[in-house]
Structure formats: C-alpha cells, structure tokens
mmCIF file with all atom_site columns, C-alpha atoms in Angstrom:
data_model
loop_
_atom_site.group_PDB
_atom_site.id
_atom_site.type_symbol
_atom_site.label_atom_id
_atom_site.label_alt_id
_atom_site.label_comp_id
_atom_site.label_asym_id
_atom_site.label_entity_id
_atom_site.label_seq_id
_atom_site.pdbx_PDB_ins_code
_atom_site.Cartn_x
_atom_site.Cartn_y
_atom_site.Cartn_z
_atom_site.occupancy
_atom_site.B_iso_or_equiv
_atom_site.pdbx_formal_charge
_atom_site.auth_seq_id
_atom_site.auth_comp_id
_atom_site.auth_asym_id
_atom_site.auth_atom_id
_atom_site.pdbx_PDB_model_num
ATOM 1  C CA . MET B 1 1  ? -20.304 59.132 -16.086 1.00 59.00 ? 1  MET B CA 1
ATOM 2  C CA . ARG B 1 2  ? -18.506 56.041 -14.301 1.00 71.00 ? 2  ARG B CA 1
ATOM 3  C CA . LYS B 1 3  ? -17.805 56.493 -11.336 1.00 75.00 ? 3  LYS B CA 1
ATOM 4  C CA . SER B 1 4  ? -14.914 56.305 -9.367  1.00 79.00 ? 4  SER B CA 1
ATOM 5  C CA . ARG B 1 5  ? -13.492 53.384 -7.519  1.00 89.00 ? 5  ARG B CA 1
ATOM 6  C CA . PHE B 1 6  ? -11.037 55.493 -5.252  1.00 90.00 ? 6  PHE B CA 1
ATOM 7  C CA . THR B 1 7  ? -12.530 57.580 -2.897  1.00 90.00 ? 7  THR B CA 1
ATOM 8  C CA . GLU B 1 8  ? -11.603 61.629 -3.114  1.00 88.00 ? 8  GLU B CA 1
ATOM 9  C CA . GLU B 1 9  ? -9.259  60.337 0.262   1.00 91.00 ? 9  GLU B CA 1
ATOM 10 C CA . GLN B 1 10 ? -7.425  57.807 -1.394  1.00 93.00 ? 10 GLN B CA 1
ATOM 11 C CA . ILE B 1 11 ? -6.729  59.758 -4.228  1.00 93.00 ? 11 ILE B CA 1
ATOM 12 C CA . VAL B 1 12 ? -5.583  62.763 -2.111  1.00 93.00 ? 12 VAL B CA 1
ATOM 13 C CA . GLY B 1 13 ? -3.566  59.946 -0.094  1.00 93.00 ? 13 GLY B CA 1
ATOM 14 C CA . ILE B 1 14 ? -2.357  58.407 -2.909  1.00 94.00 ? 14 ILE B CA 1
ATOM 15 C CA . LEU B 1 15 ? -0.758  61.658 -4.620  1.00 94.00 ? 15 LEU B CA 1
ATOM 16 C CA . GLN B 1 16 ? 1.305   62.527 -0.663  1.00 93.00 ? 16 GLN B CA 1
ATOM 17 C CA . GLU B 1 17 ? 2.523   59.420 -1.077  1.00 93.00 ? 17 GLU B CA 1
ATOM 18 C CA . TYR B 1 18 ? 3.656   60.205 -4.612  1.00 94.00 ? 18 TYR B CA 1
ATOM 19 C CA . ALA B 1 19 ? 4.857   64.338 -3.455  1.00 93.00 ? 19 ALA B CA 1
ATOM 20 C CA . ALA B 1 20 ? 6.902   62.110 -0.358  1.00 93.00 ? 20 ALA B CA 1
ATOM 21 C CA . GLY B 1 21 ? 8.709   60.324 -3.206  1.00 92.00 ? 21 GLY B CA 1
ATOM 22 C CA . ALA B 1 22 ? 7.299   57.188 -3.896  1.00 92.00 ? 22 ALA B CA 1
ATOM 23 C CA . LYS B 1 23 ? 8.300   55.881 -7.088  1.00 94.00 ? 23 LYS B CA 1
ATOM 24 C CA . VAL B 1 24 ? 5.607   55.858 -9.387  1.00 94.00 ? 24 VAL B CA 1
ATOM 25 C CA . SER B 1 25 ? 5.355   51.833 -11.155 1.00 94.00 ? 25 SER B CA 1
ATOM 26 C CA . GLU B 1 26 ? 5.548   50.888 -6.875  1.00 95.00 ? 26 GLU B CA 1
ATOM 27 C CA . LEU B 1 27 ? 2.912   53.376 -5.821  1.00 94.00 ? 27 LEU B CA 1
ATOM 28 C CA . CYS B 1 28 ? 0.784   51.940 -9.403  1.00 94.00 ? 28 CYS B CA 1
ATOM 29 C CA . ARG B 1 29 ? 1.088   48.917 -8.288  1.00 95.00 ? 29 ARG B CA 1
ATOM 30 C CA . LYS B 1 30 ? 0.264   49.342 -4.842  1.00 94.00 ? 30 LYS B CA 1
ATOM 31 C CA . HIS B 1 31 ? -2.696  50.222 -5.894  1.00 94.00 ? 31 HIS B CA 1
ATOM 32 C CA . GLY B 1 32 ? -3.843  48.514 -8.434  1.00 94.00 ? 32 GLY B CA 1
ATOM 33 C CA . MET B 1 33 ? -4.259  51.506 -11.119 1.00 94.00 ? 33 MET B CA 1
ATOM 34 C CA . SER B 1 34 ? -1.823  52.696 -14.348 1.00 94.00 ? 34 SER B CA 1
ATOM 35 C CA . ASP B 1 35 ? 0.444   55.363 -14.703 1.00 94.00 ? 35 ASP B CA 1
ATOM 36 C CA . ALA B 1 36 ? -1.523  57.404 -16.352 1.00 95.00 ? 36 ALA B CA 1
ATOM 37 C CA . THR B 1 37 ? -3.781  57.634 -13.896 1.00 94.00 ? 37 THR B CA 1
ATOM 38 C CA . LEU B 1 38 ? -1.554  59.044 -11.821 1.00 94.00 ? 38 LEU B CA 1
ATOM 39 C CA . TYR B 1 39 ? 0.054   61.999 -13.985 1.00 95.00 ? 39 TYR B CA 1
ATOM 40 C CA . LYS B 1 40 ? -3.573  62.374 -14.773 1.00 94.00 ? 40 LYS B CA 1
ATOM 41 C CA . TRP B 1 41 ? -4.624  63.029 -11.139 1.00 93.00 ? 41 TRP B CA 1
ATOM 42 C CA . LYS B 1 42 ? -1.276  64.963 -10.836 1.00 94.00 ? 42 LYS B CA 1
ATOM 43 C CA . ALA B 1 43 ? -1.845  67.304 -13.297 1.00 94.00 ? 43 ALA B CA 1
ATOM 44 C CA . LYS B 1 44 ? -6.132  68.191 -12.009 1.00 90.00 ? 44 LYS B CA 1
ATOM 45 C CA . TYR B 1 45 ? -5.361  67.462 -8.070  1.00 90.00 ? 45 TYR B CA 1
ATOM 46 C CA . GLY B 1 46 ? -2.338  68.049 -7.060  1.00 88.00 ? 46 GLY B CA 1
ATOM 47 C CA . GLY B 1 47 ? -1.543  70.411 -4.492  1.00 88.00 ? 47 GLY B CA 1
ATOM 48 C CA . MET B 1 48 ? -5.509  69.995 -3.349  1.00 91.00 ? 48 MET B CA 1
ATOM 49 C CA . THR B 1 49 ? -7.038  68.993 0.509   1.00 91.00 ? 49 THR B CA 1
ATOM 50 C CA . VAL B 1 50 ? -9.739  66.924 0.757   1.00 92.00 ? 50 VAL B CA 1
ATOM 51 C CA . SER B 1 51 ? -12.195 69.291 0.948   1.00 93.00 ? 51 SER B CA 1
ATOM 52 C CA . GLU B 1 52 ? -11.177 71.690 -1.951  1.00 93.00 ? 52 GLU B CA 1
ATOM 53 C CA . LEU B 1 53 ? -11.589 68.093 -3.757  1.00 91.00 ? 53 LEU B CA 1
ATOM 54 C CA . ARG B 1 54 ? -14.807 67.680 -2.658  1.00 91.00 ? 54 ARG B CA 1
ATOM 55 C CA . ARG B 1 55 ? -15.858 71.298 -3.403  1.00 95.00 ? 55 ARG B CA 1
ATOM 56 C CA . LEU B 1 56 ? -13.984 71.093 -6.785  1.00 92.00 ? 56 LEU B CA 1
ATOM 57 C CA . LYS B 1 57 ? -16.105 67.120 -7.625  1.00 90.00 ? 57 LYS B CA 1
ATOM 58 C CA . GLY B 1 58 ? -19.227 68.873 -5.993  1.00 94.00 ? 58 GLY B CA 1
ATOM 59 C CA . LEU B 1 59 ? -19.175 72.048 -8.573  1.00 96.00 ? 59 LEU B CA 1
ATOM 60 C CA . GLU B 1 60 ? -18.134 69.479 -11.478 1.00 94.00 ? 60 GLU B CA 1
ATOM 61 C CA . ALA B 1 61 ? -21.735 67.551 -10.725 1.00 95.00 ? 61 ALA B CA 1
ATOM 62 C CA . GLU B 1 62 ? -23.789 71.136 -10.662 1.00 98.00 ? 62 GLU B CA 1
ATOM 63 C CA . ASN B 1 63 ? -21.697 71.921 -13.557 1.00 98.00 ? 63 ASN B CA 1
ATOM 64 C CA . ALA B 1 64 ? -23.016 69.020 -15.376 1.00 97.00 ? 64 ALA B CA 1
ATOM 65 C CA . GLU B 1 65 ? -26.713 69.687 -14.661 1.00 98.00 ? 65 GLU B CA 1
ATOM 66 C CA . LEU B 1 66 ? -26.776 73.150 -15.317 1.00 98.00 ? 66 LEU B CA 1
ATOM 67 C CA . LYS B 1 67 ? -25.647 72.446 -18.891 1.00 98.00 ? 67 LYS B CA 1
ATOM 68 C CA . ARG B 1 68 ? -28.414 69.751 -19.356 1.00 98.00 ? 68 ARG B CA 1
ATOM 69 C CA . LEU B 1 69 ? -30.745 72.135 -18.349 1.00 98.00 ? 69 LEU B CA 1
ATOM 70 C CA . LEU B 1 70 ? -29.926 74.664 -20.167 1.00 98.00 ? 70 LEU B CA 1
ATOM 71 C CA . ALA B 1 71 ? -29.378 71.959 -23.707 1.00 97.00 ? 71 ALA B CA 1
ATOM 72 C CA . ASP B 1 72 ? -32.618 71.092 -22.959 1.00 97.00 ? 72 ASP B CA 1
ATOM 73 C CA . ALA B 1 73 ? -34.112 74.778 -22.749 1.00 97.00 ? 73 ALA B CA 1
ATOM 74 C CA . MET B 1 74 ? -32.512 75.344 -25.974 1.00 97.00 ? 74 MET B CA 1
ATOM 75 C CA . LEU B 1 75 ? -34.384 72.583 -27.451 1.00 95.00 ? 75 LEU B CA 1
ATOM 76 C CA . ASP B 1 76 ? -37.145 73.507 -26.008 1.00 95.00 ? 76 ASP B CA 1
ATOM 77 C CA . ASN B 1 77 ? -36.821 77.468 -27.385 1.00 95.00 ? 77 ASN B CA 1
ATOM 78 C CA . ALA B 1 78 ? -35.811 75.904 -31.055 1.00 92.00 ? 78 ALA B CA 1
ATOM 79 C CA . GLY B 1 79 ? -39.147 73.980 -31.365 1.00 92.00 ? 79 GLY B CA 1
ATOM 80 C CA . LEU B 1 80 ? -41.163 77.040 -30.835 1.00 92.00 ? 80 LEU B CA 1
ATOM 81 C CA . LYS B 1 81 ? -39.336 78.828 -32.580 1.00 92.00 ? 81 LYS B CA 1
ATOM 82 C CA . GLY B 1 82 ? -40.445 75.775 -35.794 1.00 89.00 ? 82 GLY B CA 1
ATOM 83 C CA . LEU B 1 83 ? -43.775 76.996 -34.720 1.00 88.00 ? 83 LEU B CA 1
ATOM 84 C CA . LEU B 1 84 ? -43.988 80.061 -34.916 1.00 88.00 ? 84 LEU B CA 1
ATOM 85 C CA . ALA B 1 85 ? -42.353 79.884 -38.323 1.00 88.00 ? 85 ALA B CA 1
ATOM 86 C CA . LYS B 1 86 ? -45.165 77.631 -39.168 1.00 85.00 ? 86 LYS B CA 1
ATOM 87 C CA . ASN B 1 87 ? -48.312 79.464 -37.939 1.00 82.00 ? 87 ASN B CA 1
ATOM 88 C CA . SER B 1 88 ? -46.229 82.778 -40.127 1.00 75.00 ? 88 SER B CA 1
#
C-alpha cells in the first residue's frame, strides 16, 4: 500500500480548515491535492482527533497483518488436506 504524503496531523488540520469554512477549491490548491481526496478524508476521518486517527491507522495495519496470517494458515491447511486425500 502506498504511503500517504500527508501525516495524521496534516490531515486533521486540513479537515479542521474545511470545517472552519474554507472553500474546497482554495484548500485543495493550497495543499496540492484533489477535491476527491478531501471528500474521501472527510468521509473517513471527519470529526477525529490526531490520536484517534493514529489509533485507527494502527488498527488497520494490524488487521491487514492478521488477514495475511489467516490466508497463509488457510493455504497451509488446504495443502495438508490435499496430502491426506492422496494418502487415503
């Protein structure tokens, strides 16, 4: 997964500027991003603080690791079942 150009503090700061009433086009031009990025962040991180955003990103990374481990275990399990079926 590609790393974001913006830190958690920057994302929260940009969303706070937006909440304060800044125009979307000016805000996006100022920070060098697209309107779609702002709206995506607003939907995902709207109303969060920096600590909550860091916790969310940590949980997402942990979840991805657990999904990878589960997929590896399921692959090993399928391989063992295949060997048992051949031996029977």
